[in-house]
Coordinates of C-alpha atoms in Angstrom, one line a residue:
M1096 CA -20.3 70.7 125.0
R1097 CA -18.9 73.4 122.7
E1098 CA -20.9 75.4 120.3
V1099 CA -20.5 74.4 116.6
E1100 CA -20.2 77.0 113.9
Q1101 CA -22.4 75.4 111.3
P1102 CA -25.6 73.4 111.9
G1103 CA -25.0 69.7 111.5
Q1104 CA -21.2 70.0 111.9
W1105 CA -20.8 68.1 115.1
P1106 CA -17.6 67.2 117.0
P1107 CA -16.7 63.4 116.8
G1108 CA -19.2 61.3 118.7
W1109 CA -21.8 64.1 119.2
R1110 CA -25.0 64.8 117.4
I1111 CA -28.3 66.4 118.5
E1112 CA -31.2 66.5 116.1
P1113 CA -34.5 68.3 116.7
R1114 CA -37.7 66.6 117.9
G1115 CA -40.1 65.8 115.1
A1116 CA -43.8 66.3 114.7
S1117 CA -46.2 65.1 117.4
L1118 CA -48.9 62.5 116.9
P1119 CA -52.4 63.5 117.7
A1120 CA -53.5 62.9 121.3
A1121 CA -56.4 60.7 120.1
V1122 CA -54.0 58.4 118.3
L1123 CA -51.8 58.0 121.4
Q1124 CA -54.9 57.3 123.5
A1125 CA -56.2 54.7 121.1
W1126 CA -52.9 52.8 121.0
R1127 CA -52.5 52.9 124.7
S1128 CA -55.2 50.2 125.1
V1129 CA -53.4 47.8 122.7
P1130 CA -51.3 45.0 124.4
V1131 CA -47.7 44.8 123.3
A1132 CA -48.1 41.1 122.6
V1133 CA -50.9 41.8 120.1
V1134 CA -48.7 44.4 118.3
G1135 CA -45.9 41.9 118.2
D1136 CA -48.1 39.2 116.7
C1137 CA -49.2 41.6 114.0
L1138 CA -45.6 42.5 113.2
G1139 CA -44.4 38.9 112.8
R1140 CA -43.6 38.0 116.4
L1141 CA -39.9 38.9 115.9
I1142 CA -39.8 42.5 117.1
G1143 CA -39.4 43.9 120.7
T1144 CA -36.8 44.4 123.4
M1145 CA -35.0 41.5 125.0
G1146 CA -33.5 41.2 128.5
L1147 CA -35.2 44.3 130.0
R1148 CA -37.2 44.3 133.2
A1149 CA -39.8 46.8 134.6
Y1150 CA -38.6 48.7 137.6
H1151 CA -42.0 50.4 138.2
P1152 CA -44.2 48.6 140.8
D1153 CA -47.6 48.2 139.1
L1154 CA -48.0 45.3 136.6
H1155 CA -50.8 47.3 134.9
T1156 CA -48.6 50.3 134.2
V1157 CA -48.7 51.2 130.4
L1158 CA -46.0 53.1 128.6
C1159 CA -47.1 54.8 125.4
G1160 CA -45.4 57.8 123.7
Q1161 CA -43.2 58.9 121.0
A1162 CA -39.5 58.2 121.2
I1163 CA -36.7 60.6 122.0
T1164 CA -33.8 58.4 121.1
V1165 CA -30.4 58.5 122.8
R1166 CA -27.1 56.8 122.1
T1167 CA -24.5 57.3 124.8
R1168 CA -21.2 56.0 125.9
P1169 CA -21.7 53.2 128.4
G1170 CA -21.9 54.6 132.0
D1171 CA -22.2 58.3 130.9
N1172 CA -25.5 60.2 131.1
L1173 CA -24.7 63.8 130.0
I1174 CA -26.5 63.5 126.7
I1175 CA -29.5 61.9 128.5
H1176 CA -30.0 65.1 130.4
K1177 CA -30.0 67.0 127.1
A1178 CA -32.6 64.7 125.7
M1179 CA -34.8 65.2 128.7
L1180 CA -34.6 68.9 128.3
M1181 CA -35.7 68.5 124.7
A1182 CA -38.5 66.1 125.5
Q1183 CA -42.2 67.1 125.6
A1184 CA -44.9 65.8 127.9
G1185 CA -45.6 62.1 127.1
D1186 CA -42.3 61.5 125.3
V1187 CA -40.5 58.3 126.0
I1188 CA -36.7 58.4 126.4
V1189 CA -35.2 55.4 124.6
I1190 CA -31.5 54.9 125.6
D1191 CA -28.9 52.8 123.8
G1192 CA -26.4 52.4 126.6
G1193 CA -24.7 49.3 125.1
G1194 CA -26.2 47.0 127.8
D1195 CA -23.6 48.1 130.3
L1196 CA -24.4 47.6 134.0
T1197 CA -21.3 49.0 135.6
Q1198 CA -22.7 52.5 136.1
A1199 CA -26.3 53.6 136.3
L1200 CA -27.5 55.9 133.5
V1201 CA -30.7 57.1 135.2
G1202 CA -31.5 57.6 138.8
G1203 CA -34.0 59.1 141.3
L1204 CA -33.2 62.7 140.7
M1205 CA -33.8 62.3 137.0
R1206 CA -37.0 60.5 137.8
T1207 CA -38.1 63.6 139.7
T1208 CA -37.5 65.7 136.6
A1209 CA -39.3 63.3 134.4
V1210 CA -42.4 63.2 136.7
A1211 CA -42.4 67.0 136.8
K1212 CA -42.3 67.2 133.0
Q1213 CA -44.9 64.4 132.7
L1214 CA -42.7 62.4 130.4
G1215 CA -44.0 59.0 129.2
G1216 CA -41.2 56.9 130.6
F1217 CA -37.8 55.4 130.0
V1218 CA -36.5 52.4 128.1
I1219 CA -32.8 51.8 129.0
D1220 CA -30.4 49.3 127.6
G1221 CA -28.3 49.9 130.7
A1222 CA -28.7 50.3 134.4
V1223 CA -30.8 52.4 136.8
R1224 CA -30.4 53.1 140.5
D1225 CA -32.4 54.5 143.4
L1226 CA -34.9 51.7 143.2
V1227 CA -36.9 52.8 146.2
E1228 CA -37.8 56.0 144.3
W1229 CA -38.8 54.1 141.2
D1230 CA -41.0 51.9 143.4
E1231 CA -43.1 55.0 144.2
G1232 CA -44.6 54.6 140.7
G1233 CA -45.9 57.2 138.4
M1234 CA -43.1 56.8 135.8
P1235 CA -42.7 53.7 133.7
V1236 CA -39.1 52.5 133.4
Y1237 CA -37.6 49.5 131.8
A1238 CA -33.9 48.7 132.2
R1239 CA -31.4 45.9 131.8
G1240 CA -30.4 46.0 135.4
H1241 CA -29.4 48.2 138.4
T1242 CA -26.4 49.3 140.3
H1243 CA -25.6 51.9 143.0
R1244 CA -22.6 53.1 141.0
G1245 CA -23.4 56.5 139.4
P1246 CA -22.6 57.8 135.9
S1247 CA -20.0 60.1 134.5
K1248 CA -21.0 63.3 132.6
E1249 CA -18.3 63.5 129.9
G1250 CA -20.0 62.3 126.7
P1251 CA -20.0 61.8 123.8
G1252 CA -23.6 61.0 122.8
E1253 CA -26.3 61.5 120.3
V1254 CA -30.0 62.5 120.5
N1255 CA -32.7 61.7 117.9
V1256 CA -30.7 59.3 115.8
P1257 CA -31.6 55.7 115.0
V1258 CA -30.7 53.4 117.9
C1259 CA -30.8 49.7 118.8
C1260 CA -32.1 49.3 122.4
A1261 CA -32.0 45.8 123.8
G1262 CA -32.5 44.3 120.3
L1263 CA -35.2 46.8 119.3
V1264 CA -34.5 49.2 116.5
V1265 CA -36.0 52.6 117.3
Q1266 CA -36.2 55.6 115.1
P1267 CA -36.8 59.1 116.5
G1268 CA -40.6 59.7 116.8
D1269 CA -41.6 56.1 116.7
L1270 CA -44.5 55.1 118.8
V1271 CA -43.2 53.2 121.8
L1272 CA -45.5 50.8 123.7
G1273 CA -44.6 49.0 126.9
D1274 CA -46.6 46.8 129.3
A1275 CA -46.0 43.8 131.6
D1276 CA -44.9 41.7 128.7
G1277 CA -42.2 44.0 127.2
V1278 CA -41.6 47.0 124.9
I1279 CA -42.1 47.4 121.2
A1280 CA -41.7 50.3 118.7
I1281 CA -43.9 51.1 115.7
P1282 CA -42.7 53.5 113.0
V1283 CA -45.2 56.3 112.5
V1284 CA -45.6 55.5 108.8
Q1285 CA -46.9 52.1 109.7
L1286 CA -49.6 53.1 112.2
D1287 CA -52.5 53.6 109.9
A1288 CA -51.9 50.3 108.0
L1289 CA -51.3 48.4 111.3
W1290 CA -54.4 49.6 113.1
P1291 CA -57.0 47.4 111.3
K1292 CA -54.8 44.4 111.6
V1293 CA -54.5 45.0 115.4
Q1294 CA -58.3 45.4 115.7
A1295 CA -58.9 42.1 113.7
H1296 CA -56.4 40.3 115.9
L1297 CA -58.1 41.6 119.1
A1298 CA -61.5 40.4 117.7
M1299 CA -60.0 37.0 116.9
E1300 CA -58.5 36.7 120.4
A1301 CA -61.9 37.6 122.0
E1302 CA -63.6 34.9 120.0
S1303 CA -60.9 32.3 121.0
R1304 CA -61.1 33.4 124.6
A1305 CA -64.8 32.8 124.6
I1306 CA -64.4 29.3 123.0
N1307 CA -61.6 28.4 125.5
A1308 CA -63.8 29.6 128.4
S1309 CA -66.5 27.1 127.4
G1310 CA -64.0 24.3 127.9
V1311 CA -64.3 22.9 124.3
G1312 CA -61.2 24.4 122.8
D1313 CA -60.8 24.7 119.0
P1314 CA -60.3 21.2 117.7
E1315 CA -60.8 22.1 114.0
R1316 CA -58.0 24.7 114.1
F1317 CA -55.4 22.6 115.8
D1318 CA -56.3 19.4 113.9
A1319 CA -55.8 21.3 110.6
L1320 CA -52.4 22.4 111.7
L1321 CA -51.4 18.9 112.7
R1322 CA -52.7 17.4 109.4
A1323 CA -50.6 20.0 107.5
K1324 CA -47.6 18.5 109.2
G1325 CA -48.6 15.0 108.2
V1326 CA -49.8 14.0 111.6
P1327 CA -52.8 11.7 111.5
V1328 CA -55.6 13.0 113.7

């Protein structure tokens, strides 16, 4: 990649923006305990990745960190290496690889680097490889698929720009959450307003779970919903 004479004047297809401010560790720790499905419910049930699978072995693995976003040419990972060099401990590398599965974008050697840097994980709209190494755990990774075929390193690509990864719009610095159900991103400006809604939803679910465990269900709630549809109950 050649040097540019003026900041912000990038060759066609290239752009590398700096990492933004970090969220407090206490905020990250608090959100780590919130299920992705609960966040999704509180955001209207229409937000989140589609078509990705977890390639880490433990169903209880949680991904929680701020996004370093990457847009790359399908099958090329040069700019992903640059993003990893820029990332701080806990950051999540979110990659728009166009959903291409012909060449892997991230493999075992890059996993070794990510573990050493204590990154938060990967969310990849593309392919991974070296599945035995990912199966060792210790690094959350979601991808659309896998292949043994390796990547090129030619570019172009962009870092810390808005991306669409597997149907999820992600801005640089967004809080990215992932668990066994999927992956979702929350803009930092929405975190404070969303937190009480999430807590209320968790309390409601706890109450419903207790009712369901008693075996009696919640007839008033569901009968009301049916009556609203004109169904006699």
